[in-house]
Amino acid sequence: MFANSRTVESAQTGPHDKLADLVHRHREAVFRKPLAAYSAAAFDAAMHAWRTAGAAPLIVDAGCGVGESTLRLATQFPDHFVIGIDQSESRIVRGKDWWEGVWPENFVWVRADLVDFWRQLADAGVRPARHYLLYPNPWPKIGQLSRRWHAHAVFPTVIALGGVLECRSNWHLYIEEFALATEWLSGVRPSVETWAPTPGDAPMTPFERKYLASGHGLHRCVVTLP
């Protein structure tokens, strides 16, 4: 039953014809959504953990889910500090008996609204060295464009944070759109590729593991932003 993930189905056959207008509109507008009540405390806790650990180069694991990607990034980049962020407390606190060996020490998980957390990073002048969006909800229906991160009002803030930004998806159109929006906002052309872990490398997330086992094609966009 594990390798039973369905491929993404959509009536969309290419990048959405309203993507450019939406991205440019967000770039020109001021995003004024009020912060969630718990966002300030979550951000302060994350910054305290990071600075207490020595304020090493920062990695943001956005939408970390159960936190496997956070642990793998912290292991892969021992000279960095990783903040894993997810809106679901139950996913973050769920048992981690699937992790073998000792936990790395250079990370923290926080429950926060990603939209708020990105804006708080920008307002505080904190710039991540690396930034990951691994398998976000693709929202594949044509009418769901504005729910995709690259078409969200917060995306100009994400791009302004800079660093090495990487997004992965099992829907190639999500990655193509992500790359287009990134280039329009930054002037930097991302690298877009079909991708799979090298032999011996563990999948980064449970979704990545399930998609691979189900025979899906995986795709990623990587860009080094100013």
mmCIF file with all atom_site columns, C-alpha atoms in Angstrom:
data_model
loop_
_atom_site.group_PDB
_atom_site.id
_atom_site.type_symbol
_atom_site.label_atom_id
_atom_site.label_alt_id
_atom_site.label_comp_id
_atom_site.label_asym_id
_atom_site.label_entity_id
_atom_site.label_seq_id
_atom_site.pdbx_PDB_ins_code
_atom_site.Cartn_x
_atom_site.Cartn_y
_atom_site.Cartn_z
_atom_site.occupancy
_atom_site.B_iso_or_equiv
_atom_site.pdbx_formal_charge
_atom_site.auth_seq_id
_atom_site.auth_comp_id
_atom_site.auth_asym_id
_atom_site.auth_atom_id
_atom_site.pdbx_PDB_model_num
ATOM 1   C CA . MET A 1 1   ? 0.000  0.000  0.000   1.00 0.00 ? 1   MET A CA 1
ATOM 2   C CA . PHE A 1 2   ? 2.991  2.324  0.393   1.00 0.00 ? 2   PHE A CA 1
ATOM 3   C CA . ALA A 1 3   ? 3.714  2.742  -3.335  1.00 0.00 ? 3   ALA A CA 1
ATOM 4   C CA . ASN A 1 4   ? 0.177  3.827  -4.156  1.00 0.00 ? 4   ASN A CA 1
ATOM 5   C CA . SER A 1 5   ? 0.486  7.585  -4.589  1.00 0.00 ? 5   SER A CA 1
ATOM 6   C CA . ARG A 1 6   ? -1.454 8.906  -7.571  1.00 0.00 ? 6   ARG A CA 1
ATOM 7   C CA . THR A 1 7   ? 0.235  11.259 -9.994  1.00 0.00 ? 7   THR A CA 1
ATOM 8   C CA . VAL A 1 8   ? -0.913 14.875 -10.007 1.00 0.00 ? 8   VAL A CA 1
ATOM 9   C CA . GLU A 1 9   ? -3.866 15.380 -12.324 1.00 0.00 ? 9   GLU A CA 1
ATOM 10  C CA . SER A 1 10  ? -4.655 18.792 -13.777 1.00 0.00 ? 10  SER A CA 1
ATOM 11  C CA . ALA A 1 11  ? -6.437 20.325 -16.744 1.00 0.00 ? 11  ALA A CA 1
ATOM 12  C CA . GLN A 1 12  ? -3.508 22.707 -16.971 1.00 0.00 ? 12  GLN A CA 1
ATOM 13  C CA . THR A 1 13  ? -1.089 21.802 -19.780 1.00 0.00 ? 13  THR A CA 1
ATOM 14  C CA . GLY A 1 14  ? 1.457  24.618 -19.363 1.00 0.00 ? 14  GLY A CA 1
ATOM 15  C CA . PRO A 1 15  ? 2.273  27.490 -16.998 1.00 0.00 ? 15  PRO A CA 1
ATOM 16  C CA . HIS A 1 16  ? -0.909 29.261 -15.924 1.00 0.00 ? 16  HIS A CA 1
ATOM 17  C CA . ASP A 1 17  ? -1.833 32.137 -18.237 1.00 0.00 ? 17  ASP A CA 1
ATOM 18  C CA . LYS A 1 18  ? -2.576 34.395 -15.259 1.00 0.00 ? 18  LYS A CA 1
ATOM 19  C CA . LEU A 1 19  ? 0.686  33.694 -13.409 1.00 0.00 ? 19  LEU A CA 1
ATOM 20  C CA . ALA A 1 20  ? 2.622  36.681 -14.756 1.00 0.00 ? 20  ALA A CA 1
ATOM 21  C CA . ASP A 1 21  ? -0.130 39.177 -13.920 1.00 0.00 ? 21  ASP A CA 1
ATOM 22  C CA . LEU A 1 22  ? -0.501 37.774 -10.419 1.00 0.00 ? 22  LEU A CA 1
ATOM 23  C CA . VAL A 1 23  ? 3.233  37.790 -9.666  1.00 0.00 ? 23  VAL A CA 1
ATOM 24  C CA . HIS A 1 24  ? 3.683  41.346 -10.920 1.00 0.00 ? 24  HIS A CA 1
ATOM 25  C CA . ARG A 1 25  ? 0.647  42.523 -8.967  1.00 0.00 ? 25  ARG A CA 1
ATOM 26  C CA . HIS A 1 26  ? 2.051  41.038 -5.756  1.00 0.00 ? 26  HIS A CA 1
ATOM 27  C CA . ARG A 1 27  ? 5.443  42.637 -6.441  1.00 0.00 ? 27  ARG A CA 1
ATOM 28  C CA . GLU A 1 28  ? 3.875  46.098 -6.617  1.00 0.00 ? 28  GLU A CA 1
ATOM 29  C CA . ALA A 1 29  ? 1.544  45.709 -3.636  1.00 0.00 ? 29  ALA A CA 1
ATOM 30  C CA . VAL A 1 30  ? 2.210  45.948 0.102   1.00 0.00 ? 30  VAL A CA 1
ATOM 31  C CA . PHE A 1 31  ? 1.224  42.750 1.895   1.00 0.00 ? 31  PHE A CA 1
ATOM 32  C CA . ARG A 1 32  ? -0.708 43.773 5.007   1.00 0.00 ? 32  ARG A CA 1
ATOM 33  C CA . LYS A 1 33  ? -2.091 40.494 6.364   1.00 0.00 ? 33  LYS A CA 1
ATOM 34  C CA . PRO A 1 34  ? -2.064 40.644 10.200  1.00 0.00 ? 34  PRO A CA 1
ATOM 35  C CA . LEU A 1 35  ? 0.270  38.212 11.944  1.00 0.00 ? 35  LEU A CA 1
ATOM 36  C CA . ALA A 1 36  ? -1.292 35.194 13.640  1.00 0.00 ? 36  ALA A CA 1
ATOM 37  C CA . ALA A 1 37  ? -1.481 35.493 17.411  1.00 0.00 ? 37  ALA A CA 1
ATOM 38  C CA . TYR A 1 38  ? 1.140  32.823 18.020  1.00 0.00 ? 38  TYR A CA 1
ATOM 39  C CA . SER A 1 39  ? 3.596  33.997 15.355  1.00 0.00 ? 39  SER A CA 1
ATOM 40  C CA . ALA A 1 40  ? 5.633  36.428 17.459  1.00 0.00 ? 40  ALA A CA 1
ATOM 41  C CA . ALA A 1 41  ? 6.363  33.842 20.154  1.00 0.00 ? 41  ALA A CA 1
ATOM 42  C CA . ALA A 1 42  ? 7.216  31.171 17.564  1.00 0.00 ? 42  ALA A CA 1
ATOM 43  C CA . PHE A 1 43  ? 9.613  33.489 15.778  1.00 0.00 ? 43  PHE A CA 1
ATOM 44  C CA . ASP A 1 44  ? 11.255 34.616 19.018  1.00 0.00 ? 44  ASP A CA 1
ATOM 45  C CA . ALA A 1 45  ? 11.744 30.986 20.086  1.00 0.00 ? 45  ALA A CA 1
ATOM 46  C CA . ALA A 1 46  ? 13.356 30.099 16.758  1.00 0.00 ? 46  ALA A CA 1
ATOM 47  C CA . MET A 1 47  ? 15.681 33.112 16.836  1.00 0.00 ? 47  MET A CA 1
ATOM 48  C CA . HIS A 1 48  ? 16.662 32.362 20.442  1.00 0.00 ? 48  HIS A CA 1
ATOM 49  C CA . ALA A 1 49  ? 17.548 28.759 19.575  1.00 0.00 ? 49  ALA A CA 1
ATOM 50  C CA . TRP A 1 50  ? 19.560 29.894 16.543  1.00 0.00 ? 50  TRP A CA 1
ATOM 51  C CA . ARG A 1 51  ? 21.515 32.571 18.406  1.00 0.00 ? 51  ARG A CA 1
ATOM 52  C CA . THR A 1 52  ? 22.085 30.337 21.430  1.00 0.00 ? 52  THR A CA 1
ATOM 53  C CA . ALA A 1 53  ? 23.660 27.812 19.071  1.00 0.00 ? 53  ALA A CA 1
ATOM 54  C CA . GLY A 1 54  ? 26.051 30.464 17.787  1.00 0.00 ? 54  GLY A CA 1
ATOM 55  C CA . ALA A 1 55  ? 24.093 32.038 14.918  1.00 0.00 ? 55  ALA A CA 1
ATOM 56  C CA . ALA A 1 56  ? 25.674 29.759 12.303  1.00 0.00 ? 56  ALA A CA 1
ATOM 57  C CA . PRO A 1 57  ? 24.608 30.167 8.658   1.00 0.00 ? 57  PRO A CA 1
ATOM 58  C CA . LEU A 1 58  ? 20.879 29.583 8.643   1.00 0.00 ? 58  LEU A CA 1
ATOM 59  C CA . ILE A 1 59  ? 18.826 27.012 6.719   1.00 0.00 ? 59  ILE A CA 1
ATOM 60  C CA . VAL A 1 60  ? 15.039 27.388 6.543   1.00 0.00 ? 60  VAL A CA 1
ATOM 61  C CA . ASP A 1 61  ? 13.078 24.154 6.042   1.00 0.00 ? 61  ASP A CA 1
ATOM 62  C CA . ALA A 1 62  ? 9.689  25.597 5.103   1.00 0.00 ? 62  ALA A CA 1
ATOM 63  C CA . GLY A 1 63  ? 6.738  23.270 5.624   1.00 0.00 ? 63  GLY A CA 1
ATOM 64  C CA . CYS A 1 64  ? 8.829  20.588 7.293   1.00 0.00 ? 64  CYS A CA 1
ATOM 65  C CA . GLY A 1 65  ? 5.898  18.288 8.136   1.00 0.00 ? 65  GLY A CA 1
ATOM 66  C CA . VAL A 1 66  ? 7.027  15.526 10.502  1.00 0.00 ? 66  VAL A CA 1
ATOM 67  C CA . GLY A 1 67  ? 10.549 16.989 10.465  1.00 0.00 ? 67  GLY A CA 1
ATOM 68  C CA . GLU A 1 68  ? 12.519 14.336 8.593   1.00 0.00 ? 68  GLU A CA 1
ATOM 69  C CA . SER A 1 69  ? 13.897 16.894 6.140   1.00 0.00 ? 69  SER A CA 1
ATOM 70  C CA . THR A 1 70  ? 14.996 19.113 9.033   1.00 0.00 ? 70  THR A CA 1
ATOM 71  C CA . LEU A 1 71  ? 17.000 16.276 10.566  1.00 0.00 ? 71  LEU A CA 1
ATOM 72  C CA . ARG A 1 72  ? 18.535 15.329 7.233   1.00 0.00 ? 72  ARG A CA 1
ATOM 73  C CA . LEU A 1 73  ? 19.499 18.929 6.440   1.00 0.00 ? 73  LEU A CA 1
ATOM 74  C CA . ALA A 1 74  ? 21.026 19.367 9.897   1.00 0.00 ? 74  ALA A CA 1
ATOM 75  C CA . THR A 1 75  ? 23.053 16.199 9.342   1.00 0.00 ? 75  THR A CA 1
ATOM 76  C CA . GLN A 1 76  ? 24.080 17.196 5.824   1.00 0.00 ? 76  GLN A CA 1
ATOM 77  C CA . PHE A 1 77  ? 25.111 20.726 6.869   1.00 0.00 ? 77  PHE A CA 1
ATOM 78  C CA . PRO A 1 78  ? 26.662 20.363 10.345  1.00 0.00 ? 78  PRO A CA 1
ATOM 79  C CA . ASP A 1 79  ? 28.156 23.869 10.189  1.00 0.00 ? 79  ASP A CA 1
ATOM 80  C CA . HIS A 1 80  ? 24.697 25.425 9.656   1.00 0.00 ? 80  HIS A CA 1
ATOM 81  C CA . PHE A 1 81  ? 21.631 25.796 11.876  1.00 0.00 ? 81  PHE A CA 1
ATOM 82  C CA . VAL A 1 82  ? 18.291 24.528 10.544  1.00 0.00 ? 82  VAL A CA 1
ATOM 83  C CA . ILE A 1 83  ? 14.873 25.893 11.452  1.00 0.00 ? 83  ILE A CA 1
ATOM 84  C CA . GLY A 1 84  ? 12.054 23.520 10.506  1.00 0.00 ? 84  GLY A CA 1
ATOM 85  C CA . ILE A 1 85  ? 8.686  25.270 10.298  1.00 0.00 ? 85  ILE A CA 1
ATOM 86  C CA . ASP A 1 86  ? 5.237  23.757 10.011  1.00 0.00 ? 86  ASP A CA 1
ATOM 87  C CA . GLN A 1 87  ? 1.761  25.002 10.855  1.00 0.00 ? 87  GLN A CA 1
ATOM 88  C CA . SER A 1 88  ? 0.719  21.632 12.302  1.00 0.00 ? 88  SER A CA 1
ATOM 89  C CA . GLU A 1 89  ? 1.848  21.039 15.872  1.00 0.00 ? 89  GLU A CA 1
ATOM 90  C CA . SER A 1 90  ? 0.736  17.403 15.686  1.00 0.00 ? 90  SER A CA 1
ATOM 91  C CA . ARG A 1 91  ? 3.099  16.725 12.767  1.00 0.00 ? 91  ARG A CA 1
ATOM 92  C CA . ILE A 1 92  ? 6.027  18.352 14.540  1.00 0.00 ? 92  ILE A CA 1
ATOM 93  C CA . VAL A 1 93  ? 5.566  16.555 17.874  1.00 0.00 ? 93  VAL A CA 1
ATOM 94  C CA . ARG A 1 94  ? 4.726  13.178 16.352  1.00 0.00 ? 94  ARG A CA 1
ATOM 95  C CA . GLY A 1 95  ? 7.038  10.323 17.378  1.00 0.00 ? 95  GLY A CA 1
ATOM 96  C CA . LYS A 1 96  ? 10.339 10.095 15.521  1.00 0.00 ? 96  LYS A CA 1
ATOM 97  C CA . ASP A 1 97  ? 11.069 6.379  15.925  1.00 0.00 ? 97  ASP A CA 1
ATOM 98  C CA . TRP A 1 98  ? 11.808 6.236  12.182  1.00 0.00 ? 98  TRP A CA 1
ATOM 99  C CA . TRP A 1 99  ? 15.039 8.186  12.730  1.00 0.00 ? 99  TRP A CA 1
ATOM 100 C CA . GLU A 1 100 ? 18.063 5.950  13.227  1.00 0.00 ? 100 GLU A CA 1
ATOM 101 C CA . GLY A 1 101 ? 21.020 7.073  15.293  1.00 0.00 ? 101 GLY A CA 1
ATOM 102 C CA . VAL A 1 102 ? 21.690 10.193 17.324  1.00 0.00 ? 102 VAL A CA 1
ATOM 103 C CA . TRP A 1 103 ? 19.832 13.388 16.509  1.00 0.00 ? 103 TRP A CA 1
ATOM 104 C CA . PRO A 1 104 ? 21.939 16.294 15.273  1.00 0.00 ? 104 PRO A CA 1
ATOM 105 C CA . GLU A 1 105 ? 22.020 19.263 17.641  1.00 0.00 ? 105 GLU A CA 1
ATOM 106 C CA . ASN A 1 106 ? 22.001 22.094 15.092  1.00 0.00 ? 106 ASN A CA 1
ATOM 107 C CA . PHE A 1 107 ? 18.269 22.458 14.521  1.00 0.00 ? 107 PHE A CA 1
ATOM 108 C CA . VAL A 1 108 ? 14.955 23.482 16.014  1.00 0.00 ? 108 VAL A CA 1
ATOM 109 C CA . TRP A 1 109 ? 11.344 22.832 15.036  1.00 0.00 ? 109 TRP A CA 1
ATOM 110 C CA . VAL A 1 110 ? 8.724  25.548 15.479  1.00 0.00 ? 110 VAL A CA 1
ATOM 111 C CA . ARG A 1 111 ? 4.992  25.656 14.877  1.00 0.00 ? 111 ARG A CA 1
ATOM 112 C CA . ALA A 1 112 ? 4.310  28.801 12.903  1.00 0.00 ? 112 ALA A CA 1
ATOM 113 C CA . ASP A 1 113 ? 2.382  30.231 9.996   1.00 0.00 ? 113 ASP A CA 1
ATOM 114 C CA . LEU A 1 114 ? 4.906  30.185 7.137   1.00 0.00 ? 114 LEU A CA 1
ATOM 115 C CA . VAL A 1 115 ? 3.533  33.408 5.671   1.00 0.00 ? 115 VAL A CA 1
ATOM 116 C CA . ASP A 1 116 ? 4.152  35.143 8.992   1.00 0.00 ? 116 ASP A CA 1
ATOM 117 C CA . PHE A 1 117 ? 7.545  33.545 9.566   1.00 0.00 ? 117 PHE A CA 1
ATOM 118 C CA . TRP A 1 118 ? 8.890  34.632 6.177   1.00 0.00 ? 118 TRP A CA 1
ATOM 119 C CA . ARG A 1 119 ? 7.750  38.208 6.770   1.00 0.00 ? 119 ARG A CA 1
ATOM 120 C CA . GLN A 1 120 ? 9.256  38.219 10.264  1.00 0.00 ? 120 GLN A CA 1
ATOM 121 C CA . LEU A 1 121 ? 12.598 37.022 8.886   1.00 0.00 ? 121 LEU A CA 1
ATOM 122 C CA . ALA A 1 122 ? 12.555 39.856 6.358   1.00 0.00 ? 122 ALA A CA 1
ATOM 123 C CA . ASP A 1 123 ? 11.549 42.475 8.945   1.00 0.00 ? 123 ASP A CA 1
ATOM 124 C CA . ALA A 1 124 ? 14.331 41.294 11.280  1.00 0.00 ? 124 ALA A CA 1
ATOM 125 C CA . GLY A 1 125 ? 16.926 41.416 8.500   1.00 0.00 ? 125 GLY A CA 1
ATOM 126 C CA . VAL A 1 126 ? 17.675 37.702 8.875   1.00 0.00 ? 126 VAL A CA 1
ATOM 127 C CA . ARG A 1 127 ? 18.840 36.161 5.605   1.00 0.00 ? 127 ARG A CA 1
ATOM 128 C CA . PRO A 1 128 ? 19.063 32.368 5.266   1.00 0.00 ? 128 PRO A CA 1
ATOM 129 C CA . ALA A 1 129 ? 22.039 30.817 3.550   1.00 0.00 ? 129 ALA A CA 1
ATOM 130 C CA . ARG A 1 130 ? 19.790 28.051 2.209   1.00 0.00 ? 130 ARG A CA 1
ATOM 131 C CA . HIS A 1 131 ? 16.031 27.777 1.910   1.00 0.00 ? 131 HIS A CA 1
ATOM 132 C CA . TYR A 1 132 ? 13.977 24.662 1.090   1.00 0.00 ? 132 TYR A CA 1
ATOM 133 C CA . LEU A 1 133 ? 10.378 24.130 -0.021  1.00 0.00 ? 133 LEU A CA 1
ATOM 134 C CA . LEU A 1 134 ? 10.067 20.369 -0.346  1.00 0.00 ? 134 LEU A CA 1
ATOM 135 C CA . TYR A 1 135 ? 6.922  18.996 -1.967  1.00 0.00 ? 135 TYR A CA 1
ATOM 136 C CA . PRO A 1 136 ? 4.431  21.751 -1.146  1.00 0.00 ? 136 PRO A CA 1
ATOM 137 C CA . ASN A 1 137 ? 0.773  21.109 -1.879  1.00 0.00 ? 137 ASN A CA 1
ATOM 138 C CA . PRO A 1 138 ? 0.595  21.591 -5.685  1.00 0.00 ? 138 PRO A CA 1
ATOM 139 C CA . TRP A 1 139 ? -3.000 22.897 -5.764  1.00 0.00 ? 139 TRP A CA 1
ATOM 140 C CA . PRO A 1 140 ? -3.282 21.596 -9.345  1.00 0.00 ? 140 PRO A CA 1
ATOM 141 C CA . LYS A 1 141 ? -6.750 22.841 -10.288 1.00 0.00 ? 141 LYS A CA 1
ATOM 142 C CA . ILE A 1 142 ? -6.687 25.805 -12.645 1.00 0.00 ? 142 ILE A CA 1
ATOM 143 C CA . GLY A 1 143 ? -8.684 27.905 -10.186 1.00 0.00 ? 143 GLY A CA 1
ATOM 144 C CA . GLN A 1 144 ? -6.222 27.211 -7.367  1.00 0.00 ? 144 GLN A CA 1
ATOM 145 C CA . LEU A 1 145 ? -3.307 29.208 -8.793  1.00 0.00 ? 145 LEU A CA 1
ATOM 146 C CA . SER A 1 146 ? -3.194 31.767 -5.983  1.00 0.00 ? 146 SER A CA 1
ATOM 147 C CA . ARG A 1 147 ? -2.735 28.958 -3.429  1.00 0.00 ? 147 ARG A CA 1
ATOM 148 C CA . ARG A 1 148 ? 0.583  27.897 -4.956  1.00 0.00 ? 148 ARG A CA 1
ATOM 149 C CA . TRP A 1 149 ? 3.481  29.499 -3.110  1.00 0.00 ? 149 TRP A CA 1
ATOM 150 C CA . HIS A 1 150 ? 4.968  31.145 -6.200  1.00 0.00 ? 150 HIS A CA 1
ATOM 151 C CA . ALA A 1 151 ? 1.633  32.870 -6.888  1.00 0.00 ? 151 ALA A CA 1
ATOM 152 C CA . HIS A 1 152 ? 1.023  33.874 -3.273  1.00 0.00 ? 152 HIS A CA 1
ATOM 153 C CA . ALA A 1 153 ? 1.272  37.465 -2.097  1.00 0.00 ? 153 ALA A CA 1
ATOM 154 C CA . VAL A 1 154 ? 4.162  36.498 0.209   1.00 0.00 ? 154 VAL A CA 1
ATOM 155 C CA . PHE A 1 155 ? 6.389  35.164 -2.577  1.00 0.00 ? 155 PHE A CA 1
ATOM 156 C CA . PRO A 1 156 ? 8.194  38.483 -3.256  1.00 0.00 ? 156 PRO A CA 1
ATOM 157 C CA . THR A 1 157 ? 9.246  38.364 0.411   1.00 0.00 ? 157 THR A CA 1
ATOM 158 C CA . VAL A 1 158 ? 10.525 34.798 -0.005  1.00 0.00 ? 158 VAL A CA 1
ATOM 159 C CA . ILE A 1 159 ? 12.654 35.888 -2.970  1.00 0.00 ? 159 ILE A CA 1
ATOM 160 C CA . ALA A 1 160 ? 13.923 38.968 -1.120  1.00 0.00 ? 160 ALA A CA 1
ATOM 161 C CA . LEU A 1 161 ? 15.305 36.742 1.665   1.00 0.00 ? 161 LEU A CA 1
ATOM 162 C CA . GLY A 1 162 ? 17.991 35.557 -0.766  1.00 0.00 ? 162 GLY A CA 1
ATOM 163 C CA . GLY A 1 163 ? 20.267 32.556 -0.363  1.00 0.00 ? 163 GLY A CA 1
ATOM 164 C CA . VAL A 1 164 ? 20.144 29.242 -2.202  1.00 0.00 ? 164 VAL A CA 1
ATOM 165 C CA . LEU A 1 165 ? 16.450 28.523 -2.739  1.00 0.00 ? 165 LEU A CA 1
ATOM 166 C CA . GLU A 1 166 ? 15.344 25.004 -3.676  1.00 0.00 ? 166 GLU A CA 1
ATOM 167 C CA . CYS A 1 167 ? 11.861 23.711 -4.404  1.00 0.00 ? 167 CYS A CA 1
ATOM 168 C CA . ARG A 1 168 ? 10.962 20.094 -5.216  1.00 0.00 ? 168 ARG A CA 1
ATOM 169 C CA . SER A 1 169 ? 7.707  18.656 -6.531  1.00 0.00 ? 169 SER A CA 1
ATOM 170 C CA . ASN A 1 170 ? 6.303  15.624 -8.295  1.00 0.00 ? 170 ASN A CA 1
ATOM 171 C CA . TRP A 1 171 ? 4.381  17.977 -10.640 1.00 0.00 ? 171 TRP A CA 1
ATOM 172 C CA . HIS A 1 172 ? 6.609  19.430 -13.327 1.00 0.00 ? 172 HIS A CA 1
ATOM 173 C CA . LEU A 1 173 ? 4.326  22.411 -13.956 1.00 0.00 ? 173 LEU A CA 1
ATOM 174 C CA . TYR A 1 174 ? 4.674  23.511 -10.342 1.00 0.00 ? 174 TYR A CA 1
ATOM 175 C CA . ILE A 1 175 ? 8.441  23.668 -10.756 1.00 0.00 ? 175 ILE A CA 1
ATOM 176 C CA . GLU A 1 176 ? 8.210  25.405 -14.131 1.00 0.00 ? 176 GLU A CA 1
ATOM 177 C CA . GLU A 1 177 ? 5.922  28.063 -12.665 1.00 0.00 ? 177 GLU A CA 1
ATOM 178 C CA . PHE A 1 178 ? 8.086  28.401 -9.569  1.00 0.00 ? 178 PHE A CA 1
ATOM 179 C CA . ALA A 1 179 ? 11.116 29.051 -11.770 1.00 0.00 ? 179 ALA A CA 1
ATOM 180 C CA . LEU A 1 180 ? 9.274  31.624 -13.889 1.00 0.00 ? 180 LEU A CA 1
ATOM 181 C CA . ALA A 1 181 ? 8.008  33.547 -10.860 1.00 0.00 ? 181 ALA A CA 1
ATOM 182 C CA . THR A 1 182 ? 11.466 33.457 -9.277  1.00 0.00 ? 182 THR A CA 1
ATOM 183 C CA . GLU A 1 183 ? 13.116 34.831 -12.399 1.00 0.00 ? 183 GLU A CA 1
ATOM 184 C CA . TRP A 1 184 ? 10.527 37.586 -12.825 1.00 0.00 ? 184 TRP A CA 1
ATOM 185 C CA . LEU A 1 185 ? 11.053 38.734 -9.230  1.00 0.00 ? 185 LEU A CA 1
ATOM 186 C CA . SER A 1 186 ? 14.826 38.317 -8.959  1.00 0.00 ? 186 SER A CA 1
ATOM 187 C CA . GLY A 1 187 ? 16.204 38.623 -12.487 1.00 0.00 ? 187 GLY A CA 1
ATOM 188 C CA . VAL A 1 188 ? 18.090 35.365 -11.876 1.00 0.00 ? 188 VAL A CA 1
ATOM 189 C CA . ARG A 1 189 ? 17.363 32.320 -14.041 1.00 0.00 ? 189 ARG A CA 1
ATOM 190 C CA . PRO A 1 190 ? 16.975 29.194 -11.874 1.00 0.00 ? 190 PRO A CA 1
ATOM 191 C CA . SER A 1 191 ? 18.148 25.720 -12.751 1.00 0.00 ? 191 SER A CA 1
ATOM 192 C CA . VAL A 1 192 ? 15.225 23.371 -13.464 1.00 0.00 ? 192 VAL A CA 1
ATOM 193 C CA . GLU A 1 193 ? 15.774 19.649 -13.716 1.00 0.00 ? 193 GLU A CA 1
ATOM 194 C CA . THR A 1 194 ? 14.305 16.210 -13.394 1.00 0.00 ? 194 THR A CA 1
ATOM 195 C CA . TRP A 1 195 ? 15.790 14.890 -10.209 1.00 0.00 ? 195 TRP A CA 1
ATOM 196 C CA . ALA A 1 196 ? 16.215 11.778 -8.054  1.00 0.00 ? 196 ALA A CA 1
ATOM 197 C CA . PRO A 1 197 ? 18.407 10.983 -5.039  1.00 0.00 ? 197 PRO A CA 1
ATOM 198 C CA . THR A 1 198 ? 21.767 9.489  -5.906  1.00 0.00 ? 198 THR A CA 1
ATOM 199 C CA . PRO A 1 199 ? 22.218 5.809  -4.992  1.00 0.00 ? 199 PRO A CA 1
ATOM 200 C CA . GLY A 1 200 ? 22.774 5.498  -1.263  1.00 0.00 ? 200 GLY A CA 1
ATOM 201 C CA . ASP A 1 201 ? 21.139 8.832  -0.406  1.00 0.00 ? 201 ASP A CA 1
ATOM 202 C CA . ALA A 1 202 ? 17.972 8.611  1.673   1.00 0.00 ? 202 ALA A CA 1
ATOM 203 C CA . PRO A 1 203 ? 14.862 10.504 0.529   1.00 0.00 ? 203 PRO A CA 1
ATOM 204 C CA . MET A 1 204 ? 14.511 13.849 2.285   1.00 0.00 ? 204 MET A CA 1
ATOM 205 C CA . THR A 1 205 ? 10.830 13.549 3.212   1.00 0.00 ? 205 THR A CA 1
ATOM 206 C CA . PRO A 1 206 ? 8.138  10.876 3.546   1.00 0.00 ? 206 PRO A CA 1
ATOM 207 C CA . PHE A 1 207 ? 6.480  12.341 0.442   1.00 0.00 ? 207 PHE A CA 1
ATOM 208 C CA . GLU A 1 208 ? 9.684  12.009 -1.547  1.00 0.00 ? 208 GLU A CA 1
ATOM 209 C CA . ARG A 1 209 ? 10.009 8.388  -0.429  1.00 0.00 ? 209 ARG A CA 1
ATOM 210 C CA . LYS A 1 210 ? 6.415  7.600  -1.373  1.00 0.00 ? 210 LYS A CA 1
ATOM 211 C CA . TYR A 1 211 ? 6.621  9.341  -4.751  1.00 0.00 ? 211 TYR A CA 1
ATOM 212 C CA . LEU A 1 212 ? 9.796  7.465  -5.635  1.00 0.00 ? 212 LEU A CA 1
ATOM 213 C CA . ALA A 1 213 ? 8.253  4.154  -4.608  1.00 0.00 ? 213 ALA A CA 1
ATOM 214 C CA . SER A 1 214 ? 5.184  4.980  -6.712  1.00 0.00 ? 214 SER A CA 1
ATOM 215 C CA . GLY A 1 215 ? 7.297  5.638  -9.798  1.00 0.00 ? 215 GLY A CA 1
ATOM 216 C CA . HIS A 1 216 ? 6.661  9.368  -10.018 1.00 0.00 ? 216 HIS A CA 1
ATOM 217 C CA . GLY A 1 217 ? 9.023  11.720 -11.792 1.00 0.00 ? 217 GLY A CA 1
ATOM 218 C CA . LEU A 1 218 ? 10.547 14.240 -9.374  1.00 0.00 ? 218 LEU A CA 1
ATOM 219 C CA . HIS A 1 219 ? 11.497 17.773 -10.345 1.00 0.00 ? 219 HIS A CA 1
ATOM 220 C CA . ARG A 1 220 ? 13.371 20.587 -8.689  1.00 0.00 ? 220 ARG A CA 1
ATOM 221 C CA . CYS A 1 221 ? 14.177 24.261 -9.112  1.00 0.00 ? 221 CYS A CA 1
ATOM 222 C CA . VAL A 1 222 ? 17.393 25.611 -7.580  1.00 0.00 ? 222 VAL A CA 1
ATOM 223 C CA . VAL A 1 223 ? 18.539 29.225 -7.660  1.00 0.00 ? 223 VAL A CA 1
ATOM 224 C CA . THR A 1 224 ? 21.167 31.301 -5.851  1.00 0.00 ? 224 THR A CA 1
ATOM 225 C CA . LEU A 1 225 ? 19.525 34.616 -5.069  1.00 0.00 ? 225 LEU A CA 1
ATOM 226 C CA . PRO A 1 226 ? 21.293 37.872 -4.265  1.00 0.00 ? 226 PRO A CA 1
#
